[in-house]
PDB file of N, CA, C, O and CB in Angstrom:
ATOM      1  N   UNK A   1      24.544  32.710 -33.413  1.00  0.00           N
ATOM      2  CA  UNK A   1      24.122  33.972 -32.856  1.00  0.00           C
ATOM      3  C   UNK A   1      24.514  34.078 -31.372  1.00  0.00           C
ATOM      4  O   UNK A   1      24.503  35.124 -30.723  1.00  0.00           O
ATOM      5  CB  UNK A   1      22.614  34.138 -33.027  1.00  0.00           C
ATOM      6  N   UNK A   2      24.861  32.864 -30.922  1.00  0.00           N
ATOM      7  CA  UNK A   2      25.310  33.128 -28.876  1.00  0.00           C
ATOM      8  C   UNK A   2      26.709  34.037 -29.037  1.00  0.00           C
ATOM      9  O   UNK A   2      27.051  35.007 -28.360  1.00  0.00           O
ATOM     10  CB  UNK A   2      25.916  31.077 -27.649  1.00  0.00           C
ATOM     11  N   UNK A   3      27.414  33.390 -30.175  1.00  0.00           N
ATOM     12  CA  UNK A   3      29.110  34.319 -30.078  1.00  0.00           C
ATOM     13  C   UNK A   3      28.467  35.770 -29.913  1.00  0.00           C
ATOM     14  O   UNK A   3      28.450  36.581 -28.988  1.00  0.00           O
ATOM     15  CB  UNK A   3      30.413  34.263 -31.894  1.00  0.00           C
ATOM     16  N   UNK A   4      27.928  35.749 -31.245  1.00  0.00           N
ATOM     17  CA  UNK A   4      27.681  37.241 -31.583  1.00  0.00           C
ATOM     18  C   UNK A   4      26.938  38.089 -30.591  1.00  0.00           C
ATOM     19  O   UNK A   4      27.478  39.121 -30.193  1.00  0.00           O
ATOM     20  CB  UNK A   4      26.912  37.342 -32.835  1.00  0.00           C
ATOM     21  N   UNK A   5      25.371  37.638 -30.020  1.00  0.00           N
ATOM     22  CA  UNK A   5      25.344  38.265 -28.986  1.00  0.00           C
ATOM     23  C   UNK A   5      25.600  38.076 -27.186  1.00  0.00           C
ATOM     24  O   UNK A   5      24.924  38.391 -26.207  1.00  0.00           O
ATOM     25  CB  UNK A   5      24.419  38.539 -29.282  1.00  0.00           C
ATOM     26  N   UNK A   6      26.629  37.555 -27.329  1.00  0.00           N
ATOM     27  CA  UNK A   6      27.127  36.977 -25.932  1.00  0.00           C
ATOM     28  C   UNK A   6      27.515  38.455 -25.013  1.00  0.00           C
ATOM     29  O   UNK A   6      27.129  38.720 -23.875  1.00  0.00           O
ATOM     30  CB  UNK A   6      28.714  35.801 -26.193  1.00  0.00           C
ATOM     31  N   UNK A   7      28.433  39.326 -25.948  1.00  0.00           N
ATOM     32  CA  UNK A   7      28.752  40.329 -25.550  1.00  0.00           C
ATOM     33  C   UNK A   7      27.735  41.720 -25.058  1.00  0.00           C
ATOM     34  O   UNK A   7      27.980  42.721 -24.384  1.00  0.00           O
ATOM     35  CB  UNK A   7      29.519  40.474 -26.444  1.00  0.00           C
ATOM     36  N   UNK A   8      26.625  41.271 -25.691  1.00  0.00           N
ATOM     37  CA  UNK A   8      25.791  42.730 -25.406  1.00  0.00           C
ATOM     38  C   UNK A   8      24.419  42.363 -24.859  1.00  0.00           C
ATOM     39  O   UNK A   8      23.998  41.212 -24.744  1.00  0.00           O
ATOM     40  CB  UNK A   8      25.532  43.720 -26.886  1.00  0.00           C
ATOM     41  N   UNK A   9      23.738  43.537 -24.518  1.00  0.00           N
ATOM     42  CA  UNK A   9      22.355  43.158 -23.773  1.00  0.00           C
ATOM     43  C   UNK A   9      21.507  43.308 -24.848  1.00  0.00           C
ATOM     44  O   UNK A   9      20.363  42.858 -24.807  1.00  0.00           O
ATOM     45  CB  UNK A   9      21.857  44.097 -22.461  1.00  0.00           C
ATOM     46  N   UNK A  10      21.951  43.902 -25.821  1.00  0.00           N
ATOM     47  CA  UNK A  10      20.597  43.822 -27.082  1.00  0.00           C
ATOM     48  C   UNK A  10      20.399  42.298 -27.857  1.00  0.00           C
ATOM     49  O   UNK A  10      21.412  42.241 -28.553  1.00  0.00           O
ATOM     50  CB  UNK A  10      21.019  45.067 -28.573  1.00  0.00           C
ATOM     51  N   UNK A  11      19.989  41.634 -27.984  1.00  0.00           N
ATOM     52  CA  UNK A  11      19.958  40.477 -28.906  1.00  0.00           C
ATOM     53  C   UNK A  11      19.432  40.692 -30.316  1.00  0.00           C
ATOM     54  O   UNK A  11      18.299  41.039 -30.653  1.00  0.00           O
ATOM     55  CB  UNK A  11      19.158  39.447 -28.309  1.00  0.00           C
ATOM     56  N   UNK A  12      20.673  40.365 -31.202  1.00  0.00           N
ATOM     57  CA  UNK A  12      19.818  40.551 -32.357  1.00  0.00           C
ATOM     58  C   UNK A  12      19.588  39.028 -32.822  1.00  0.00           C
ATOM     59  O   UNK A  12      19.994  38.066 -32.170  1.00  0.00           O
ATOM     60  CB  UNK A  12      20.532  41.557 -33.545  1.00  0.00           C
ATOM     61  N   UNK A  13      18.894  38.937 -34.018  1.00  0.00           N
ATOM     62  CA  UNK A  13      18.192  37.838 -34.603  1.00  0.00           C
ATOM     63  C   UNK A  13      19.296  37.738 -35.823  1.00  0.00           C
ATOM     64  O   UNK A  13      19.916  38.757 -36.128  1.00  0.00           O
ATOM     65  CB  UNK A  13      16.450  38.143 -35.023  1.00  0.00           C
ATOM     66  N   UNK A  14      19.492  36.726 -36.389  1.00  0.00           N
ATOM     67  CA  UNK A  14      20.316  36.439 -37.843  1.00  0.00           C
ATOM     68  C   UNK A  14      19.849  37.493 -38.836  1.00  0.00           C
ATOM     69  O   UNK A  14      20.679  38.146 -39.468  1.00  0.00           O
ATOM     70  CB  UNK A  14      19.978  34.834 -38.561  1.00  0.00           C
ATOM     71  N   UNK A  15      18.146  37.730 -39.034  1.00  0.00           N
ATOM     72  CA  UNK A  15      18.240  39.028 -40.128  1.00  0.00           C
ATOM     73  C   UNK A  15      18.766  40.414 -39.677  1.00  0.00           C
ATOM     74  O   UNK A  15      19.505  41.086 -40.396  1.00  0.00           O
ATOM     75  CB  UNK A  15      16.784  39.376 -40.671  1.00  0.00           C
ATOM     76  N   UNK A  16      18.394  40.761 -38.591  1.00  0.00           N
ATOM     77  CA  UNK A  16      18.994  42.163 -37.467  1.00  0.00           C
ATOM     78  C   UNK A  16      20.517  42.089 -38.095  1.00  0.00           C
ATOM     79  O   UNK A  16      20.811  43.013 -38.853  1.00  0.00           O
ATOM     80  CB  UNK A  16      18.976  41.782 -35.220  1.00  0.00           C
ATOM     81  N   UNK A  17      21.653  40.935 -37.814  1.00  0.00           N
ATOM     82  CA  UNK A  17      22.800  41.048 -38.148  1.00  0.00           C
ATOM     83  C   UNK A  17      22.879  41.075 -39.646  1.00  0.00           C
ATOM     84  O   UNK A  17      23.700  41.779 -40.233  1.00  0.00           O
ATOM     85  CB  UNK A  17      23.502  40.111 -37.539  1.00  0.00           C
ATOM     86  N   UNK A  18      22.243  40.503 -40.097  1.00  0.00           N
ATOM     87  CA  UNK A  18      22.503  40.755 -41.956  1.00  0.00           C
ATOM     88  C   UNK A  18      22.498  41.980 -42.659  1.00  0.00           C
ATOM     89  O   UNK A  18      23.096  42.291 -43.689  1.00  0.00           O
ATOM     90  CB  UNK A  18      21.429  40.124 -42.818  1.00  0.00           C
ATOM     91  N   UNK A  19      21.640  42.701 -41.861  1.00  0.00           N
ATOM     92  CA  UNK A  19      21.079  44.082 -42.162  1.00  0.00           C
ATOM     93  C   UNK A  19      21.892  45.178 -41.572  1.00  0.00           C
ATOM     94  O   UNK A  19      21.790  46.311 -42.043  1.00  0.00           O
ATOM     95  CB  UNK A  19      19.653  44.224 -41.639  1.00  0.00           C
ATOM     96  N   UNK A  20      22.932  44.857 -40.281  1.00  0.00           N
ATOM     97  CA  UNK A  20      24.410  45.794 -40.292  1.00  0.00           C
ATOM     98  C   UNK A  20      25.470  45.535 -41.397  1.00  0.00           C
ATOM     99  O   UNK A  20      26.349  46.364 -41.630  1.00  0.00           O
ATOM    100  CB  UNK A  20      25.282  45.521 -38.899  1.00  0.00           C
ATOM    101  N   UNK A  21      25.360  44.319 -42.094  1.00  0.00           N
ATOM    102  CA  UNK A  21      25.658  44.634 -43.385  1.00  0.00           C
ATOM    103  C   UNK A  21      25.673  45.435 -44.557  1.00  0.00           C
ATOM    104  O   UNK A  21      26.573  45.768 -45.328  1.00  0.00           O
ATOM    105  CB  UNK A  21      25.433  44.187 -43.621  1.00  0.00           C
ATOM    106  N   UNK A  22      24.295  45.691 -44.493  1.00  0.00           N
ATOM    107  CA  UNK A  22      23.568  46.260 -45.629  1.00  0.00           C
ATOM    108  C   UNK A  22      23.354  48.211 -45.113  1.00  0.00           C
ATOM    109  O   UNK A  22      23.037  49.171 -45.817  1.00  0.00           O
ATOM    110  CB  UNK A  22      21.808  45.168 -45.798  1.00  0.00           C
ATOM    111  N   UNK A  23      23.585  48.158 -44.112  1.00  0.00           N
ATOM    112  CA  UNK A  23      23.662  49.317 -43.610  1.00  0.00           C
ATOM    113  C   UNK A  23      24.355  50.040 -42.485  1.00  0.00           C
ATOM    114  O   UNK A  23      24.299  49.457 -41.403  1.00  0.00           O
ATOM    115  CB  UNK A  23      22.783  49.432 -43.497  1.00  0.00           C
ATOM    116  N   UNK A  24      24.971  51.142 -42.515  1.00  0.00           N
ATOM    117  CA  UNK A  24      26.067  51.384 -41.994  1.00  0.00           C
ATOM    118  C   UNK A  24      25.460  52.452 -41.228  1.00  0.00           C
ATOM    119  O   UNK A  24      26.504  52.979 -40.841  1.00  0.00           O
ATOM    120  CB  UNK A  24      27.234  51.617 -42.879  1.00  0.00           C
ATOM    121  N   UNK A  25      24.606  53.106 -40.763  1.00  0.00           N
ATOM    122  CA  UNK A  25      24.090  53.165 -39.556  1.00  0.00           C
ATOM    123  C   UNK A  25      23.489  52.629 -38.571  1.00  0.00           C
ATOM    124  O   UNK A  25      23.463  52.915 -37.374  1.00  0.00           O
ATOM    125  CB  UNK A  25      23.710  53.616 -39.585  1.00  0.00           C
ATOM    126  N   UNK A  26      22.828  51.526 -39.400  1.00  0.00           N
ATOM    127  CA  UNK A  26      22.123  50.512 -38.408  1.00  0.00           C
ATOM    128  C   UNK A  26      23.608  49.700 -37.592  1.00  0.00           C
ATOM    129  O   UNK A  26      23.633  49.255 -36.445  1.00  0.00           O
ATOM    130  CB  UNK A  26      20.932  49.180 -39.497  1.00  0.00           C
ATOM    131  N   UNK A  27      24.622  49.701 -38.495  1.00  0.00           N
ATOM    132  CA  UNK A  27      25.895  48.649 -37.715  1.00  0.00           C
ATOM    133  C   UNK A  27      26.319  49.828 -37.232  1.00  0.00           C
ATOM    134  O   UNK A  27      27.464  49.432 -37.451  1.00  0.00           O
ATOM    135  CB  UNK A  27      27.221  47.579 -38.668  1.00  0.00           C
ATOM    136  N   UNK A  28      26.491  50.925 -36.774  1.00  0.00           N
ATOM    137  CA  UNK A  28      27.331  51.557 -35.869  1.00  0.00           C
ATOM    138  C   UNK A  28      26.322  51.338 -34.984  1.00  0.00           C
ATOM    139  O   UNK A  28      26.842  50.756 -34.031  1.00  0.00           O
ATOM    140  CB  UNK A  28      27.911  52.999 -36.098  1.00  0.00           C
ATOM    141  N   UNK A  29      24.937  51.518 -34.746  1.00  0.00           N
ATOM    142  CA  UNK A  29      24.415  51.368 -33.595  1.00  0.00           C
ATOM    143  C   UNK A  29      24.713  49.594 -32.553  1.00  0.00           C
ATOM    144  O   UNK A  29      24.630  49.330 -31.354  1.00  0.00           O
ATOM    145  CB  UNK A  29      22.861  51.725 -34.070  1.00  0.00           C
ATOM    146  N   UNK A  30      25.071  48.738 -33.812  1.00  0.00           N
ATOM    147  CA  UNK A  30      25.651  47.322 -32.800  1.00  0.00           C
ATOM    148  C   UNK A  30      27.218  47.045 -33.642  1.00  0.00           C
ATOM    149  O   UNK A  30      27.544  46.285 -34.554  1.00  0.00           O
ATOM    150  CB  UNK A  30      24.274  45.459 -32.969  1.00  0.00           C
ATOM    151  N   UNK A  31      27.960  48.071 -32.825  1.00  0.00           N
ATOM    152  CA  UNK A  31      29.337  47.775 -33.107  1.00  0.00           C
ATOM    153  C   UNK A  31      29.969  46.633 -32.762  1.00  0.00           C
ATOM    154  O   UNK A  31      31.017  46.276 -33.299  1.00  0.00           O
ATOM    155  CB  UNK A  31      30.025  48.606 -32.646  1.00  0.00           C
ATOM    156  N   UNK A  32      29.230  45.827 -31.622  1.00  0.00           N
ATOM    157  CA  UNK A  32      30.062  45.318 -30.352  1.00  0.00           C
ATOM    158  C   UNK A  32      29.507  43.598 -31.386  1.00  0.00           C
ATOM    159  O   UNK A  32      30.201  42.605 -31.602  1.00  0.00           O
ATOM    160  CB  UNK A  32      29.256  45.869 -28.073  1.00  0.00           C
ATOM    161  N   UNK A  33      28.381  43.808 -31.708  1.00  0.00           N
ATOM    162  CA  UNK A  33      27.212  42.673 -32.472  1.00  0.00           C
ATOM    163  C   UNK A  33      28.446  42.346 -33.687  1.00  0.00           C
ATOM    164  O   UNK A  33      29.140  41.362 -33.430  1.00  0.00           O
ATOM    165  CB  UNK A  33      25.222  43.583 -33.289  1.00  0.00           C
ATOM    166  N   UNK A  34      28.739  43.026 -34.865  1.00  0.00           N
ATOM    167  CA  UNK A  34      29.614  43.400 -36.110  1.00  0.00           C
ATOM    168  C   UNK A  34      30.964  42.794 -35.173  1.00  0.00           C
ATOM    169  O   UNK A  34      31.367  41.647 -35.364  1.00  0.00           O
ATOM    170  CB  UNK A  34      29.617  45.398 -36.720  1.00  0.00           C
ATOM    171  N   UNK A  35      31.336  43.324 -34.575  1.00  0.00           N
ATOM    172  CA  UNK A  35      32.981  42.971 -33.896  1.00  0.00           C
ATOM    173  C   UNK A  35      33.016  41.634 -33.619  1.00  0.00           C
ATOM    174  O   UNK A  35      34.206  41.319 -33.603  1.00  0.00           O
ATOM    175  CB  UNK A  35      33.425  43.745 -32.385  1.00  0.00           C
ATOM    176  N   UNK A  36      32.448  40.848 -33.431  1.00  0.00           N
ATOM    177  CA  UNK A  36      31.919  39.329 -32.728  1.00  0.00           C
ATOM    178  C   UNK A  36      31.893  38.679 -33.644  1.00  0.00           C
ATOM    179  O   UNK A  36      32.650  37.727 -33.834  1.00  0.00           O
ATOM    180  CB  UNK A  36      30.556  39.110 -32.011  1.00  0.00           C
ATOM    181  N   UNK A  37      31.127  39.011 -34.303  1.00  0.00           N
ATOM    182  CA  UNK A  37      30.760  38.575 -35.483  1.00  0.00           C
ATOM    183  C   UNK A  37      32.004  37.980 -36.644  1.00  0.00           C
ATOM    184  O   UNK A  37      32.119  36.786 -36.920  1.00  0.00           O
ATOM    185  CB  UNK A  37      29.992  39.753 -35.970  1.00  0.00           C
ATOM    186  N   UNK A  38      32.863  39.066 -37.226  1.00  0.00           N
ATOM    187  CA  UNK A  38      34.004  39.151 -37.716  1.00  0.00           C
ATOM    188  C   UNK A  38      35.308  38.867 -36.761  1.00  0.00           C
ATOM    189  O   UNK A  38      36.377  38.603 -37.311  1.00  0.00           O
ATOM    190  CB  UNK A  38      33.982  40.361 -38.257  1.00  0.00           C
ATOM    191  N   UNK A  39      35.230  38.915 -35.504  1.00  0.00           N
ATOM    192  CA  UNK A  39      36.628  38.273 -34.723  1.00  0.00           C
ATOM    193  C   UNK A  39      36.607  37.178 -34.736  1.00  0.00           C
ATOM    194  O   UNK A  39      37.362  36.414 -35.339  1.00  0.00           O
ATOM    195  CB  UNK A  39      36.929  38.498 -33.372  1.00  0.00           C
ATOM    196  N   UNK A  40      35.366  36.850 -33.789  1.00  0.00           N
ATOM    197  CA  UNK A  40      34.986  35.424 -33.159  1.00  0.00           C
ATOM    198  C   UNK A  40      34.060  34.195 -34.119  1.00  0.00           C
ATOM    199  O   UNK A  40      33.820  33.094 -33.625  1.00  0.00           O
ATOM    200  CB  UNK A  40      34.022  35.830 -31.787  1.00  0.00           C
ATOM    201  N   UNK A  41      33.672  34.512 -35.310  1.00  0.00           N
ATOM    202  CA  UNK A  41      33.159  33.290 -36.016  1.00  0.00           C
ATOM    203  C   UNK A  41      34.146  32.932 -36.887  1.00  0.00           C
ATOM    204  O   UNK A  41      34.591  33.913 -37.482  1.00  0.00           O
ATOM    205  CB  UNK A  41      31.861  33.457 -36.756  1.00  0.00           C
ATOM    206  N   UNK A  42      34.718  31.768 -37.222  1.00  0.00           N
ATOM    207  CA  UNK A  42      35.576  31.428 -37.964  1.00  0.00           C
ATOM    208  C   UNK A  42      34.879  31.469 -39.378  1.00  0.00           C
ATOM    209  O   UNK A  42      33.661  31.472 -39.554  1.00  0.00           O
ATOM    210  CB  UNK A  42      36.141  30.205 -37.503  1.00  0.00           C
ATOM    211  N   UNK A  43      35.924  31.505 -40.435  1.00  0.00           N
ATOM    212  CA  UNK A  43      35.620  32.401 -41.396  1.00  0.00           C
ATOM    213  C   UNK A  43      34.658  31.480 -42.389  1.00  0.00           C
ATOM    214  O   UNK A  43      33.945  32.083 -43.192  1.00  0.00           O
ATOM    215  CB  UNK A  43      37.002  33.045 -42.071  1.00  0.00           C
ATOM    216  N   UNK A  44      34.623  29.956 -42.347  1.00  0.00           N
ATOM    217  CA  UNK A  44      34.185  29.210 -43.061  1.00  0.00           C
ATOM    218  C   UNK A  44      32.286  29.528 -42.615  1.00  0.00           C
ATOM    219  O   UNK A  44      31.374  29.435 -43.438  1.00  0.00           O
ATOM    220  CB  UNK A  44      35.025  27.709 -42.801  1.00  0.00           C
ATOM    221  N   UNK A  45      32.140  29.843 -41.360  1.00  0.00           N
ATOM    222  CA  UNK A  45      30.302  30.235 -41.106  1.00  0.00           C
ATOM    223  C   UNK A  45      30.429  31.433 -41.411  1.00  0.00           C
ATOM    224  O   UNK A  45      29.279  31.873 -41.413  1.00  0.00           O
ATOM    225  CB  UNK A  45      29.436  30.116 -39.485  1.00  0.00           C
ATOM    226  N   UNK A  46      31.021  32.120 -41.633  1.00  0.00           N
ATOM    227  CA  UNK A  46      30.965  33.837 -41.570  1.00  0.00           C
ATOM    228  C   UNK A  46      30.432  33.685 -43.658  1.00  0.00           C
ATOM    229  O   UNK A  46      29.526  34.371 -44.132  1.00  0.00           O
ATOM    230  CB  UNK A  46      33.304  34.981 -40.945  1.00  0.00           C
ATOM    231  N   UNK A  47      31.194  32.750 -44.428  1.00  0.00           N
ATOM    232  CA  UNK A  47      30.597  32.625 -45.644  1.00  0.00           C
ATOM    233  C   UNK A  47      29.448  32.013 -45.638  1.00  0.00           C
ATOM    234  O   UNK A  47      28.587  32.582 -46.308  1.00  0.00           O
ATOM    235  CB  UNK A  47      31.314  32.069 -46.467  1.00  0.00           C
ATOM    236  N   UNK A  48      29.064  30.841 -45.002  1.00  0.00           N
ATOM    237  CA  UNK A  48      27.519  30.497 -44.763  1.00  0.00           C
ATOM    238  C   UNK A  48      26.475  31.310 -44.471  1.00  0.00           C
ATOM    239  O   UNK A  48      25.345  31.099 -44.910  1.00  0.00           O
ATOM    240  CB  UNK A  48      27.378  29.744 -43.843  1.00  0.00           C
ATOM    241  N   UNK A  49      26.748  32.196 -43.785  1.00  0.00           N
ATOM    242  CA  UNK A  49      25.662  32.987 -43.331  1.00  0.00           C
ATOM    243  C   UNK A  49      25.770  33.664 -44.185  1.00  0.00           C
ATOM    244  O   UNK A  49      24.751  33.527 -44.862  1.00  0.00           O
ATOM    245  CB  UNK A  49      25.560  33.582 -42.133  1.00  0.00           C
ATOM    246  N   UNK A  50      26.705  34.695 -44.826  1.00  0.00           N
ATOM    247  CA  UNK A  50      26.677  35.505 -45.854  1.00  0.00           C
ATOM    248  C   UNK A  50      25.919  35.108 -47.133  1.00  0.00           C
ATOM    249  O   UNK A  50      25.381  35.992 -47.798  1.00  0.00           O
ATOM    250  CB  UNK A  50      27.913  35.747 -46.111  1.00  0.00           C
ATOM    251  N   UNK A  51      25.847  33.704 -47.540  1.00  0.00           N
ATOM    252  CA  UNK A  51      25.384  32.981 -48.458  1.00  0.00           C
ATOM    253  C   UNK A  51      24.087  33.122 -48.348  1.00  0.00           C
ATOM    254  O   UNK A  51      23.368  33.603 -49.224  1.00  0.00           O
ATOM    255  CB  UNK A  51      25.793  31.771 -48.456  1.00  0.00           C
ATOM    256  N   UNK A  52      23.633  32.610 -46.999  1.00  0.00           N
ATOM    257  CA  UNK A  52      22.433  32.743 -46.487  1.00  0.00           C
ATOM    258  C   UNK A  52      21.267  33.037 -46.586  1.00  0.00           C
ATOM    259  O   UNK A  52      20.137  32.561 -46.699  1.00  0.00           O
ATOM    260  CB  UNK A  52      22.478  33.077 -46.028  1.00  0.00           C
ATOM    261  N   UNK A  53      22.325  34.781 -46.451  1.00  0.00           N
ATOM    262  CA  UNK A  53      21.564  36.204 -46.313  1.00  0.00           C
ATOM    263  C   UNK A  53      21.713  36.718 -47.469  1.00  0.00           C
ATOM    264  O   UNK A  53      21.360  37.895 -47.533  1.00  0.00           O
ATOM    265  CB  UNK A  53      22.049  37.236 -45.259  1.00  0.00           C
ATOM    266  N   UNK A  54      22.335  36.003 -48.943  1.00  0.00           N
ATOM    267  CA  UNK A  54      22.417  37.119 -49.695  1.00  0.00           C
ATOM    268  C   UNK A  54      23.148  38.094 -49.546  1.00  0.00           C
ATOM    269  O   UNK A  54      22.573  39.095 -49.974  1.00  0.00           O
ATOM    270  CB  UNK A  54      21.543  37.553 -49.774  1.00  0.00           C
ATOM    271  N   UNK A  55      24.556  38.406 -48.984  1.00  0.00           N
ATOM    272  CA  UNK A  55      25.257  39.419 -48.927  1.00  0.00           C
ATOM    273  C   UNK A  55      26.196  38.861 -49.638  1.00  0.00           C
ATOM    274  O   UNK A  55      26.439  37.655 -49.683  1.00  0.00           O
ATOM    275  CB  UNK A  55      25.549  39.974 -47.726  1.00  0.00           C
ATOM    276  N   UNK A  56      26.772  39.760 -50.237  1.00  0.00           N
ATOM    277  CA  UNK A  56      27.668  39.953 -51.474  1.00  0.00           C
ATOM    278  C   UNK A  56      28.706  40.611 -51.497  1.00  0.00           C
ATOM    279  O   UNK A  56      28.364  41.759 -51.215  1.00  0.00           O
ATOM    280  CB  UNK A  56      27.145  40.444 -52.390  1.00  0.00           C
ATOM    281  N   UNK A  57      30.046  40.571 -51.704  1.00  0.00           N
ATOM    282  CA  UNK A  57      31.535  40.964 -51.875  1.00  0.00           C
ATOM    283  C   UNK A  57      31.022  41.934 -52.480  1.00  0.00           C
ATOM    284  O   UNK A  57      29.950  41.939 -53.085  1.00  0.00           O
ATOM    285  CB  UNK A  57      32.700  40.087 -52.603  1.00  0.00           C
ATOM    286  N   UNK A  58      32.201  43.291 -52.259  1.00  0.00           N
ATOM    287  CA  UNK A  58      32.007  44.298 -52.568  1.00  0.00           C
ATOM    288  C   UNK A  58      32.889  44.500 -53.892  1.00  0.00           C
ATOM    289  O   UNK A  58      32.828  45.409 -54.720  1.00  0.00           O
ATOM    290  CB  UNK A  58      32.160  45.069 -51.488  1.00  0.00           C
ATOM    291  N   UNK A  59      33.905  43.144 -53.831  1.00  0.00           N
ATOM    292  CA  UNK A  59      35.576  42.991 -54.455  1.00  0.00           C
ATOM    293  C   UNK A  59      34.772  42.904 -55.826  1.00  0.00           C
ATOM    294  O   UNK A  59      35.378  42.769 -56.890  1.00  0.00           O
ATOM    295  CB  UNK A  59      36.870  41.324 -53.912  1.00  0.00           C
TER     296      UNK A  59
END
């Protein structure tokens, strides 16, 4: 969570980010949170956490 909120003054928590997943107004309000997230975590934690949280391929 430091990558992710390194960039902004809001801090979110691991469920806060799971939940711009799950919803696409709540993630336009932390674009910058989502962008970090998907640039800057390499892709092998980006499936851990997804695992995690229960988020699921759309494929």
């Amino acid at each position: 969570m430091t990558t992710v909120n390194a960039p902004c003054s809001v801090q979110l928590d691991d469920a806060a980010l799971a939940y711009c997943f799950a919803d696409l107004d709540f993630a336009k309000q932390h674009p910058a949170h989502v962008s970090a997230f998907l640039g800057e975590v390499p892709l092998a934690q980006q499936v851990e956490f997804a695992t995690a949280h229960h988020i699921r391929s759309t494929r």
